[in-house]
PDB file of C-alpha atoms and ligand atoms in Angstrom:
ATOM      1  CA  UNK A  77      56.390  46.100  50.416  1.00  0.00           C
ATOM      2  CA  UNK A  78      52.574  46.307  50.977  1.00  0.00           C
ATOM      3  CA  UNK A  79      51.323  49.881  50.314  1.00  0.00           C
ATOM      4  CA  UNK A  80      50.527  51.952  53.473  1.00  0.00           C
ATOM      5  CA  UNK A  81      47.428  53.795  52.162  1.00  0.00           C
ATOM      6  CA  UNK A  82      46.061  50.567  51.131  1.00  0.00           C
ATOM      7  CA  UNK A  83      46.610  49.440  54.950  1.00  0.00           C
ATOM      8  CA  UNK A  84      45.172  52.449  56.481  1.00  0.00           C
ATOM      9  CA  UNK A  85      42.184  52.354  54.248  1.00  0.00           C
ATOM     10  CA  UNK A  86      41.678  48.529  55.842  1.00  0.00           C
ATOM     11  CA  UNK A  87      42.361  49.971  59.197  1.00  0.00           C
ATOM     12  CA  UNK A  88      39.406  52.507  58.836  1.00  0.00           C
ATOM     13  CA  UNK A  89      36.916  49.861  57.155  1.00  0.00           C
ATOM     14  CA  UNK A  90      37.817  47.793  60.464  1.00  0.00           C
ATOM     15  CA  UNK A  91      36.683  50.909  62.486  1.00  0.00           C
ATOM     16  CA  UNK A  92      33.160  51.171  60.582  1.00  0.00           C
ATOM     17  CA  UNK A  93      34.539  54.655  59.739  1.00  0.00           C
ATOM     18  CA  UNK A  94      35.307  54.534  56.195  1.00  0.00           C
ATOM     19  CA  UNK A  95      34.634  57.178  54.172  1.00  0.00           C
ATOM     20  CA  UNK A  96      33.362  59.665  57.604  1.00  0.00           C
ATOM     21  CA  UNK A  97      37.464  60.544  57.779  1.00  0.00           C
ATOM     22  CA  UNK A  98      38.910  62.303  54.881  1.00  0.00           C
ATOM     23  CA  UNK A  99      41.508  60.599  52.883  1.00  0.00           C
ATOM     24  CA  UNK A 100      45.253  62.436  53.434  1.00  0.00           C
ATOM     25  CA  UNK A 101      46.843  63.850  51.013  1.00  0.00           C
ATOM     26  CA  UNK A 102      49.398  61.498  48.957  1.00  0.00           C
ATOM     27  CA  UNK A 103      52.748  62.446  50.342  1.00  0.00           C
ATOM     28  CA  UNK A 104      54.339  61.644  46.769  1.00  0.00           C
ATOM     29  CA  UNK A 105      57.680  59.566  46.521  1.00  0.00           C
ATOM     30  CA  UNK A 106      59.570  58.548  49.498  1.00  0.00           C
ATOM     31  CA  UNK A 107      62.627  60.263  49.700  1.00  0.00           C
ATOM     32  CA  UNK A 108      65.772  58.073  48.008  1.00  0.00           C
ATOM     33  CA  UNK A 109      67.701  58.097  50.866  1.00  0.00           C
ATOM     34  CA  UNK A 110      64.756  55.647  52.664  1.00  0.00           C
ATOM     35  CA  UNK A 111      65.718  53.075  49.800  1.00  0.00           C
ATOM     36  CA  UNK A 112      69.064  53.302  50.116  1.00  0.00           C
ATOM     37  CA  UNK A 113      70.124  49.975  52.153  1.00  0.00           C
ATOM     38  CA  UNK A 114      69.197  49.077  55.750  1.00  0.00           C
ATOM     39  CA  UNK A 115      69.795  51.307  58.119  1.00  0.00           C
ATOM     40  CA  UNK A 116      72.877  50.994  59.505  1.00  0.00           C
ATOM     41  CA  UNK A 117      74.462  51.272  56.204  1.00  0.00           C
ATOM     42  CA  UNK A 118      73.090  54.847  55.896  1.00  0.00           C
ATOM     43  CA  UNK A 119      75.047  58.468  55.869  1.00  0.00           C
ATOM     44  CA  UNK A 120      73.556  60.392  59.178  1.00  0.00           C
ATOM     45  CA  UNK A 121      73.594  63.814  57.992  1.00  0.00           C
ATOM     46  CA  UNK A 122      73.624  65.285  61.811  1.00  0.00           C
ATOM     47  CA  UNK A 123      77.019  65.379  63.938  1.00  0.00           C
ATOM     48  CA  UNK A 124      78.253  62.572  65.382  1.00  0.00           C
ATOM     49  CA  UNK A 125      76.681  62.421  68.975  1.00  0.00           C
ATOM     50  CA  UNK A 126      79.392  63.372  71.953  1.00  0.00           C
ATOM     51  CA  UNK A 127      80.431  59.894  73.614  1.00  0.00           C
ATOM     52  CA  UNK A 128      78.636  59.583  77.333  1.00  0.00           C
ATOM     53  CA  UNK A 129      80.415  61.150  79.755  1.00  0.00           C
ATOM     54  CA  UNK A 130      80.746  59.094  83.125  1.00  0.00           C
ATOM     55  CA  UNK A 131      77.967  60.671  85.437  1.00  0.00           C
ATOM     56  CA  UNK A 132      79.333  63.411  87.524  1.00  0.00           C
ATOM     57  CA  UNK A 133      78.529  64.051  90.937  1.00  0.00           C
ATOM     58  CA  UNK A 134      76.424  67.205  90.955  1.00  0.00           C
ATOM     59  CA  UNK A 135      78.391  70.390  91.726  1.00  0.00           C
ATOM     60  CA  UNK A 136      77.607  71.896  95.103  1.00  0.00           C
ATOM     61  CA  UNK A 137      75.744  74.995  94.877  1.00  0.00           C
ATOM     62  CA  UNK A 138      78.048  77.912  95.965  1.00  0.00           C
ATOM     63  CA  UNK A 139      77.296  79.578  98.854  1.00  0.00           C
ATOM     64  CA  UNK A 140      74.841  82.412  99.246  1.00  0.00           C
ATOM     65  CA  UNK A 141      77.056  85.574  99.850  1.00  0.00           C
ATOM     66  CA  UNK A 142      74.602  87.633 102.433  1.00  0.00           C
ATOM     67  CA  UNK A 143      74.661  90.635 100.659  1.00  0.00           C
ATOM     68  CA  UNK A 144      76.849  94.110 102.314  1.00  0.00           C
ATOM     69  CA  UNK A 145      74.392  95.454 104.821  1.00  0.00           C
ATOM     70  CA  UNK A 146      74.503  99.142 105.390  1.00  0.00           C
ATOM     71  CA  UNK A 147      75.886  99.979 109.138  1.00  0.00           C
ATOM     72  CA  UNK A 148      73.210 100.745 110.707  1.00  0.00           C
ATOM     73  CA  UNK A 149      74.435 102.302 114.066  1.00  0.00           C
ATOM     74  CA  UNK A 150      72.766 101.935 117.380  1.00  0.00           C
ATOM     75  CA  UNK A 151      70.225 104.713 118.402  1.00  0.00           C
ATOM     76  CA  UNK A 152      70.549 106.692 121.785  1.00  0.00           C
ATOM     77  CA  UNK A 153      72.260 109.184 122.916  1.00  0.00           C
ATOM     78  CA  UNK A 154      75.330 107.594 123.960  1.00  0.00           C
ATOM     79  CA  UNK A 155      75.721 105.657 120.705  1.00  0.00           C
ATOM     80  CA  UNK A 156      74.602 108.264 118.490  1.00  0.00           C
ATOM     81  CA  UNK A 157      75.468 111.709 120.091  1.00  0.00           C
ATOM     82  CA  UNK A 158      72.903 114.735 119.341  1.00  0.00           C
ATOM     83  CA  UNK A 159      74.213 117.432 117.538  1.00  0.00           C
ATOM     84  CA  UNK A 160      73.240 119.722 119.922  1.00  0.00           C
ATOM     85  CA  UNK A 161      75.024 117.725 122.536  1.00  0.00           C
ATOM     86  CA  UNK A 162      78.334 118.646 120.751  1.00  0.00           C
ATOM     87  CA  UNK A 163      77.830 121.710 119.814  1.00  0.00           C
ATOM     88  CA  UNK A 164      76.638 123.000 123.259  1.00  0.00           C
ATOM     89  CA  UNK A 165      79.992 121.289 125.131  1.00  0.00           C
ATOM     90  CA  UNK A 166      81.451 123.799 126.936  1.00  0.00           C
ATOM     91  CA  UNK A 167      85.128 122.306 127.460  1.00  0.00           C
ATOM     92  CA  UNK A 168      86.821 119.774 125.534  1.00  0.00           C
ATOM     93  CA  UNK A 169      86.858 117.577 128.603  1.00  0.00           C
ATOM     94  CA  UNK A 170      82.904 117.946 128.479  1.00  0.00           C
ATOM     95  CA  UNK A 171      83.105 117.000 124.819  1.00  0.00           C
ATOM     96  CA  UNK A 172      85.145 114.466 125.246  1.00  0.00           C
ATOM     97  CA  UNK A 173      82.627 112.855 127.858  1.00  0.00           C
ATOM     98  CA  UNK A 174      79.803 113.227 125.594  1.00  0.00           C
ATOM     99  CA  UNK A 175      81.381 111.363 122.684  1.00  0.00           C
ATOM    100  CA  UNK A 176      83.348 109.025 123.641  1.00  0.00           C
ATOM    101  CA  UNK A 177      80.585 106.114 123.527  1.00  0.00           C
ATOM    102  CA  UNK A 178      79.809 107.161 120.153  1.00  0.00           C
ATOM    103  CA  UNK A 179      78.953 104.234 117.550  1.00  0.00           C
ATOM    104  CA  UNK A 180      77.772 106.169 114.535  1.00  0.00           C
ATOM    105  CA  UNK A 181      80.290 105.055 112.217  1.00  0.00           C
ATOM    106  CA  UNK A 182      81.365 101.349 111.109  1.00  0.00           C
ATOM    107  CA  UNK A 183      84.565 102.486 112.629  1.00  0.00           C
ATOM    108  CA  UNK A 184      82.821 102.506 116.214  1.00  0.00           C
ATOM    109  CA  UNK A 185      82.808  98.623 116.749  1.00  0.00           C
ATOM    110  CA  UNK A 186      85.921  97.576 115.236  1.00  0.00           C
ATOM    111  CA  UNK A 187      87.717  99.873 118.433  1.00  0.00           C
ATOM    112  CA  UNK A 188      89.724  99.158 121.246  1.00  0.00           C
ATOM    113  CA  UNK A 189      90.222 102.453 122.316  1.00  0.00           C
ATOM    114  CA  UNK A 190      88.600 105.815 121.698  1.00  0.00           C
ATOM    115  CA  UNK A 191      91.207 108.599 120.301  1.00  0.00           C
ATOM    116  CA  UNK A 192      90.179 111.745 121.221  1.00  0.00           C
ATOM    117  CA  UNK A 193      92.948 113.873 121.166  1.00  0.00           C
ATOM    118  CA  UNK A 194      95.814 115.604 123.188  1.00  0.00           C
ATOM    119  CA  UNK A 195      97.930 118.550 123.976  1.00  0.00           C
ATOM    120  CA  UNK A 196      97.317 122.060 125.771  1.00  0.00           C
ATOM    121  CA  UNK A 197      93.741 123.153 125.168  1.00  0.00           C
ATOM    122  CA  UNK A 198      94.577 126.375 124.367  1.00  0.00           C
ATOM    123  CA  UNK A 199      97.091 125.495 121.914  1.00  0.00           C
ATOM    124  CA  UNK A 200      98.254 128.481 118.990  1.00  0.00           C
ATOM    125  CA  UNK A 201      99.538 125.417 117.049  1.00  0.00           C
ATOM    126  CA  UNK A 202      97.305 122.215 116.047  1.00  0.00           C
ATOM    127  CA  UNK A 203      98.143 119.503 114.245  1.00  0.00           C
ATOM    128  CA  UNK A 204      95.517 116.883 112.297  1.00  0.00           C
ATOM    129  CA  UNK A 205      96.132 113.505 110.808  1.00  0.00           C
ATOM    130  CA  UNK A 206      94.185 110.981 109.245  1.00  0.00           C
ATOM    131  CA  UNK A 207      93.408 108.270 112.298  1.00  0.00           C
ATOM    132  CA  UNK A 208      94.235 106.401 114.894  1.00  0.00           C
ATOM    133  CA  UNK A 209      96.451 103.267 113.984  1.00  0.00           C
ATOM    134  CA  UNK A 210      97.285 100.276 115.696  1.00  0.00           C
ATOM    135  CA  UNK A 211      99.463 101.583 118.241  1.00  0.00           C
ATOM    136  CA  UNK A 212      97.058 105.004 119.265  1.00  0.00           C
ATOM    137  CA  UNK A 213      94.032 102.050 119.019  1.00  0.00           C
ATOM    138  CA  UNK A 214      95.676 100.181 121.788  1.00  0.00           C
ATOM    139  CA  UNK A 215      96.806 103.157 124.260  1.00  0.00           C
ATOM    140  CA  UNK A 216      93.900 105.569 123.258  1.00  0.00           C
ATOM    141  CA  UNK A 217      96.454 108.682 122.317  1.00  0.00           C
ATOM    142  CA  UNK A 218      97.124 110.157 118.938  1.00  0.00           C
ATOM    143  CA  UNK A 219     100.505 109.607 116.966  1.00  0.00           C
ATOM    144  CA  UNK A 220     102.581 107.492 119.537  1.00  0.00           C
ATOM    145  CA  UNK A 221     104.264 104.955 117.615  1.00  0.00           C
ATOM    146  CA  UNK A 222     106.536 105.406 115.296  1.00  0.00           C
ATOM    147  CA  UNK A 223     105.265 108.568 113.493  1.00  0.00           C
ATOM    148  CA  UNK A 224     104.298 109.420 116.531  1.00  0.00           C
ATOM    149  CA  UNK A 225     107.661 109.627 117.207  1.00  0.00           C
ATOM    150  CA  UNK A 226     108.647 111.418 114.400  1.00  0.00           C
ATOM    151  CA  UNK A 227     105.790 114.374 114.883  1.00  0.00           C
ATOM    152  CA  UNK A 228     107.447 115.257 118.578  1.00  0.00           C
ATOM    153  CA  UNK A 229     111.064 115.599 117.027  1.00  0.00           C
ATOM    154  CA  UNK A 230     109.326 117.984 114.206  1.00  0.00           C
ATOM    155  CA  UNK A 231     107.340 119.474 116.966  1.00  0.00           C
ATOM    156  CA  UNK A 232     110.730 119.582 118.425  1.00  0.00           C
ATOM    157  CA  UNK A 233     112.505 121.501 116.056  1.00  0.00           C
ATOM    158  CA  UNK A 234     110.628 123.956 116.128  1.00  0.00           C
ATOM    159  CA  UNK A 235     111.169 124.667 119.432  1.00  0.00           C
ATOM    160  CA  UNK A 236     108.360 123.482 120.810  1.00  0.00           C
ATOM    161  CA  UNK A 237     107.053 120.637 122.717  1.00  0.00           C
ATOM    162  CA  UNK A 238     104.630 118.208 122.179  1.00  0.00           C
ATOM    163  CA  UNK A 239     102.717 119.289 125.350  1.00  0.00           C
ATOM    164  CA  UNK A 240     102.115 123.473 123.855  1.00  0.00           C
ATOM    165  CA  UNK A 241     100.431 121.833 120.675  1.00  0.00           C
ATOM    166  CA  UNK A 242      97.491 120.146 120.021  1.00  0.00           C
ATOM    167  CA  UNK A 243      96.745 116.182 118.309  1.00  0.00           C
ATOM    168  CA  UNK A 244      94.156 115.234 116.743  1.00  0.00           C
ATOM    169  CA  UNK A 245      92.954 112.965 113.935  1.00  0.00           C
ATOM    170  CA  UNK A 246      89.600 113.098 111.310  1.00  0.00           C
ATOM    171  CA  UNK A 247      88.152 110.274 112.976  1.00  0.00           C
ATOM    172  CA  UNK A 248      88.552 108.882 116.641  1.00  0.00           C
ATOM    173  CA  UNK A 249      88.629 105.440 115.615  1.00  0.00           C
ATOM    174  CA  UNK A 250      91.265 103.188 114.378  1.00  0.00           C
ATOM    175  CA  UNK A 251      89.996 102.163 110.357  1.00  0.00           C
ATOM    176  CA  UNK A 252      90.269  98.214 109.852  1.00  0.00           C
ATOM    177  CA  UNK A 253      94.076  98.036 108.588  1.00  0.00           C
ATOM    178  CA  UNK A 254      95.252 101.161 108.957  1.00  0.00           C
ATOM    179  CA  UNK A 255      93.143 102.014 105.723  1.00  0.00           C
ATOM    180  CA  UNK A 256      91.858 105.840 104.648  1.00  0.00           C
ATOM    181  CA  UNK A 257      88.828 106.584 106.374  1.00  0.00           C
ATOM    182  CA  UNK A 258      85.842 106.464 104.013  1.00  0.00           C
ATOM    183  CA  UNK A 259      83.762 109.644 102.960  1.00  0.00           C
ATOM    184  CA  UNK A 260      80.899 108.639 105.236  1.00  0.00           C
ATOM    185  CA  UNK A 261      83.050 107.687 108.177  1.00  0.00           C
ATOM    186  CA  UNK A 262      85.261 111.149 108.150  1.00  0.00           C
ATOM    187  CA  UNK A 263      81.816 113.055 107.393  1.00  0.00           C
ATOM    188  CA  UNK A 264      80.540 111.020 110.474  1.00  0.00           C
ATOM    189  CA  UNK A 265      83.427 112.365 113.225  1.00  0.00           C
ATOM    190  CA  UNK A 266      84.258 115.651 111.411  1.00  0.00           C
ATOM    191  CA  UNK A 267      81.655 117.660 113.869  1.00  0.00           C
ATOM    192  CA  UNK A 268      84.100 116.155 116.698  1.00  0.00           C
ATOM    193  CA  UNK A 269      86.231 117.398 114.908  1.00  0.00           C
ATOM    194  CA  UNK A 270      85.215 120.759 114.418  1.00  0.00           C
ATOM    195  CA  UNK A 271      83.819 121.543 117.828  1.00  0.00           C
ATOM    196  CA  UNK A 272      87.347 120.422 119.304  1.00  0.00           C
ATOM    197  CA  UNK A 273      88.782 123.510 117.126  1.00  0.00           C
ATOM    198  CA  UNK A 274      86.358 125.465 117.994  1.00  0.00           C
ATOM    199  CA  UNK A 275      86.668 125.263 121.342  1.00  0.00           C
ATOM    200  CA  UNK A 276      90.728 125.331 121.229  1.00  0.00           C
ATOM    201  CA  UNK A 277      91.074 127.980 118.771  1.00  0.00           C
ATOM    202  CA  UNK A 278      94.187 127.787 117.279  1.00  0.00           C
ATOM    203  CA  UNK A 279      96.118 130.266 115.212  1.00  0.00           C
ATOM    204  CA  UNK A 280      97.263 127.774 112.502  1.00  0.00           C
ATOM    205  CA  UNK A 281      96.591 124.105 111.464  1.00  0.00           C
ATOM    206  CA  UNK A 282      99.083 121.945 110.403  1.00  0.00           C
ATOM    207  CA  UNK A 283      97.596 118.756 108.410  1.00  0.00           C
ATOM    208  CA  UNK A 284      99.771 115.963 108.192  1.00  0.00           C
ATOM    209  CA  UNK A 285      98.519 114.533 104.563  1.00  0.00           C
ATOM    210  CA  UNK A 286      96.071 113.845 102.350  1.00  0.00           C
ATOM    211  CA  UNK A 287      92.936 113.307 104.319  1.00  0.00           C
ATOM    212  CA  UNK A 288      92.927 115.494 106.872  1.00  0.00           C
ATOM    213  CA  UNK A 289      93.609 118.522 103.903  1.00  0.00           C
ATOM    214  CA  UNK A 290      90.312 116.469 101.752  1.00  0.00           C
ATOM    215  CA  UNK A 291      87.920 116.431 104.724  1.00  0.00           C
ATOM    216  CA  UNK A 292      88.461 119.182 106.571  1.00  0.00           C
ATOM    217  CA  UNK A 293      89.535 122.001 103.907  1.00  0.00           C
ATOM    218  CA  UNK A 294      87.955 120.540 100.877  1.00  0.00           C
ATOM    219  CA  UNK A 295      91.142 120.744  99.037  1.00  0.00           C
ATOM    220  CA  UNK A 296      91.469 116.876  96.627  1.00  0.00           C
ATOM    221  CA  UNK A 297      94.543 118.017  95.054  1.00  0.00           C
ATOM    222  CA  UNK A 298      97.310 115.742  95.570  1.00  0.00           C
ATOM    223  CA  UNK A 299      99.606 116.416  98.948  1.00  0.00           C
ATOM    224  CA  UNK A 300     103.209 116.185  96.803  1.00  0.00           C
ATOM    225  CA  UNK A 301     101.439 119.206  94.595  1.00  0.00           C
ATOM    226  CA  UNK A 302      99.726 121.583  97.434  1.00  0.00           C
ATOM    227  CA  UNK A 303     102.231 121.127 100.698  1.00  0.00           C
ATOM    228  CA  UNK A 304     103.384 124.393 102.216  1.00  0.00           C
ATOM    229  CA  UNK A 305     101.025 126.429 100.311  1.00  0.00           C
ATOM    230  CA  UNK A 306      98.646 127.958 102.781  1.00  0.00           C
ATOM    231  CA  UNK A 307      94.842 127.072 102.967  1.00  0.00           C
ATOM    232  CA  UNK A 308      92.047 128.329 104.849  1.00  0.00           C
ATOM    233  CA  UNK A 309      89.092 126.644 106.472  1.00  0.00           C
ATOM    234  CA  UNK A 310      86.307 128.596 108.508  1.00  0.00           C
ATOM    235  CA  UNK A 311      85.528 126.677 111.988  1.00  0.00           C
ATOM    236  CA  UNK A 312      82.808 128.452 113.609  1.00  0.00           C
ATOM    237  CA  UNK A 313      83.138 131.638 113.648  1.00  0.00           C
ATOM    238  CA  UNK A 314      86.762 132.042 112.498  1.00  0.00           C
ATOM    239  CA  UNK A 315      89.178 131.817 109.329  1.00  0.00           C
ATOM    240  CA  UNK A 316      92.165 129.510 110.251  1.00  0.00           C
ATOM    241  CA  UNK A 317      94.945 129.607 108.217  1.00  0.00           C
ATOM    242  CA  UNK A 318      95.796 125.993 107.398  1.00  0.00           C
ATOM    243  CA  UNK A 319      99.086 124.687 106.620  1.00  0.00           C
ATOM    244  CA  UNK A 320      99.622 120.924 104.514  1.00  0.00           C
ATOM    245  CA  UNK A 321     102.687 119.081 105.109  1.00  0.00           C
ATOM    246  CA  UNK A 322     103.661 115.457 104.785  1.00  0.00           C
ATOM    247  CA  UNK A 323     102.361 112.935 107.003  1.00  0.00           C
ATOM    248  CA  UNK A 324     105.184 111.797 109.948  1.00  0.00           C
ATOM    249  CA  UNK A 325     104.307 108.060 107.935  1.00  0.00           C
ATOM    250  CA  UNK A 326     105.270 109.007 104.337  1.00  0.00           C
ATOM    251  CA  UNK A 327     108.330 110.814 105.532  1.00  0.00           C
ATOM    252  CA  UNK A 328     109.293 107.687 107.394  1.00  0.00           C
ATOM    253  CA  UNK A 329     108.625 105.677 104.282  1.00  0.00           C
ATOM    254  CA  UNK A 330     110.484 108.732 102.057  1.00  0.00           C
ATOM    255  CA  UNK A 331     113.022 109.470 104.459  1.00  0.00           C
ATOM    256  CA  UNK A 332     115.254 111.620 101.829  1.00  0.00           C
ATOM    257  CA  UNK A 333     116.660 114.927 102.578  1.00  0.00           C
ATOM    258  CA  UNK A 334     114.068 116.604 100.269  1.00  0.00           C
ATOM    259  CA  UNK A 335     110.978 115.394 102.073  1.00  0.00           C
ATOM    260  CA  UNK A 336     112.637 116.338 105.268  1.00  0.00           C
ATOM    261  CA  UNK A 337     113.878 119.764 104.237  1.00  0.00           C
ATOM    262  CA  UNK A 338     110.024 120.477 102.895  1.00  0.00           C
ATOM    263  CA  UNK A 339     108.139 119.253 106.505  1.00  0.00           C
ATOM    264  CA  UNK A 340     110.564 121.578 107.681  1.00  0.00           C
ATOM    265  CA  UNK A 341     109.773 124.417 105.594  1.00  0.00           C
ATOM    266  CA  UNK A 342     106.295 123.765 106.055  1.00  0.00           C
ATOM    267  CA  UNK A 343     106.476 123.731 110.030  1.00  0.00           C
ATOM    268  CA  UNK A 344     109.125 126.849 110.051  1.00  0.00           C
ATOM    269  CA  UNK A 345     106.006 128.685 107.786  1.00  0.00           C
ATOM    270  CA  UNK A 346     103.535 127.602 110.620  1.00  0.00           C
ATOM    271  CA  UNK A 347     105.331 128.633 113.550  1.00  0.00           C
ATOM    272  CA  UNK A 348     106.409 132.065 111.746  1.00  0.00           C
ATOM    273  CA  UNK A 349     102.588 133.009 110.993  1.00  0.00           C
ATOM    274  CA  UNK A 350     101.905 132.422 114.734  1.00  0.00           C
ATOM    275  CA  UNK A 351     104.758 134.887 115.604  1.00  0.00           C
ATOM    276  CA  UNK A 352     103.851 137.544 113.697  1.00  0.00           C
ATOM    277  CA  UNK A 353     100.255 138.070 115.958  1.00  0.00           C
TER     278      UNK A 353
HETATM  279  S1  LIG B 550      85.138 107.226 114.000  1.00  0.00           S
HETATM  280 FE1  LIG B 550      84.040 108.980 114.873  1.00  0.00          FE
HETATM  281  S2  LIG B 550      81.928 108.809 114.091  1.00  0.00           S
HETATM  282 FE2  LIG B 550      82.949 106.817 113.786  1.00  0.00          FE
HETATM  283  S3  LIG B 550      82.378 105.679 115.625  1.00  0.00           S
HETATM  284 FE3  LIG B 550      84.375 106.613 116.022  1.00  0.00          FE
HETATM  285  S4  LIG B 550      83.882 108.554 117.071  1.00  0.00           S
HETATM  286 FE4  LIG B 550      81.988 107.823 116.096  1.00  0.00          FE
END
């Protein structure tokens, strides 16, 4: 085997540049394993390679997700209803008018019909659930499926009728899938809301679950633990004694003689505090 320094020295003198490039430094004995048979016959320290794969197609790129765009609701007055537009309608009937194009919620668009309420506007007894579903979405009224239902025989019991109370719900639009209203969307109506009991005045409220108790009262204790123990809420100028009972739904779902015997504790309560004024 010729020696390599010997051959790059010859290389250089070729050049003319012998002696103008400094000599390397002798890199000292090959390592053993270089003398150890040809190469195919030596141990490759490294991991076997991975066998080649057959070439895949290229995977598609997923598609872009557009990311969740805040509602933003249309402006105008129709749309978007002034505050002072609510507060300064005179009759529900004038509320009603003013409203009733209203889009300031995500709940707006996804409507067939606008639920505003119902019953005598004077009513000493008002009841308030948690939204239209798909039956009050398609005729526009509160509670008149199967819960619906349900509410007028309580109503009933009492001896009342549906037309000497008042219905209403936390927001005026039906939620996609009968789901619970969102923070924003119940904060959105509740001024509806609020100006409608203003401008009935009841003596008590009866809320028919959760919800309505959470946005309107404040009260996030669970509806099981807090029904028929009386609650207060200040509309305007006025404390109204508030009254939480089972929604007409979850009795319908629970229909045992307990849950039935405790919405009619809860209304016989109601209807006792209005007969004492
Ligand atoms: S739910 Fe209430 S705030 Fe939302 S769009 Fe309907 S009326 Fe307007």
């Amino acid at each position: 085997m010729s020696d390599p320094r010997q051959a790059w020295r010859d290389t250089l003198k070729d050049l003319g540049v012998m002696g103008l490039v400094p000599e390397p430094a002798d890199p000292g004995p090959r390592p053993a394993v270089l003398d150890q048979g040809p190469p195919a016959a030596r141990a490759r320290p490294t991991a076997p390679r991975p066998l080649p794969t057959a070439p895949t197609q290229a995977s598609p790129a997923p598609p872009l997700q557009p990311a969740p765009r805040e509602y933003a609701p249309p402006t105008g007055p129709e749309a978007c209803p002034e505050p002072e537009a609510v507060a300064t309608a005179a009759t529900l009937v004038e509320l009603e008018s003013r409203i009733q194009g209203c889009l300031a919620c995500p709940l707006g668009p996804g409507r067939l019909r606008f639920v505003f309420g119902e019953g005598d506007p004077a009513a000493r007894l008002m009841f308030i659930g948690e939204g239209p579903g798909r039956d009050e979405d398609l005729q526009g009224r509160p509670f008149v499926g199967k819960a619906g239902e349900l509410l007028d025989r309580m109503i009933g019991a009492i001896g009342l009728a549906r037309e000497q109370v008042y219905i209403a719900n936390i927001v005026k639009c039906r939620p996609p899938d009968n789901r619970v209203p969102t923070g924003p969307e119940a904060a959105a109506c509740l001024g509806y809301l609020r100006r409608q009991i203003e401008l009935i005045r009841p003596g008590v409220i009866v809320t028919l679950g959760a919800t309505p108790l959470r946005e309107l009262v404040g009260e996030s204790a669970g509806i099981t633990k807090i029904r028929g123990q009386w609650r207060r809420v200040r509309v305007g100028d006025r404390d109204i004694p508030v009254m939480p009972t089972f929604h007409p739904a979850y009795v319908l779902r629970q229909y045992t003689p307990e849950v039935r015997k405790s919405v009619w504790e809860d209304l016989k309560a109601a209807k006792a505090w209005l007969e004492r004024d």
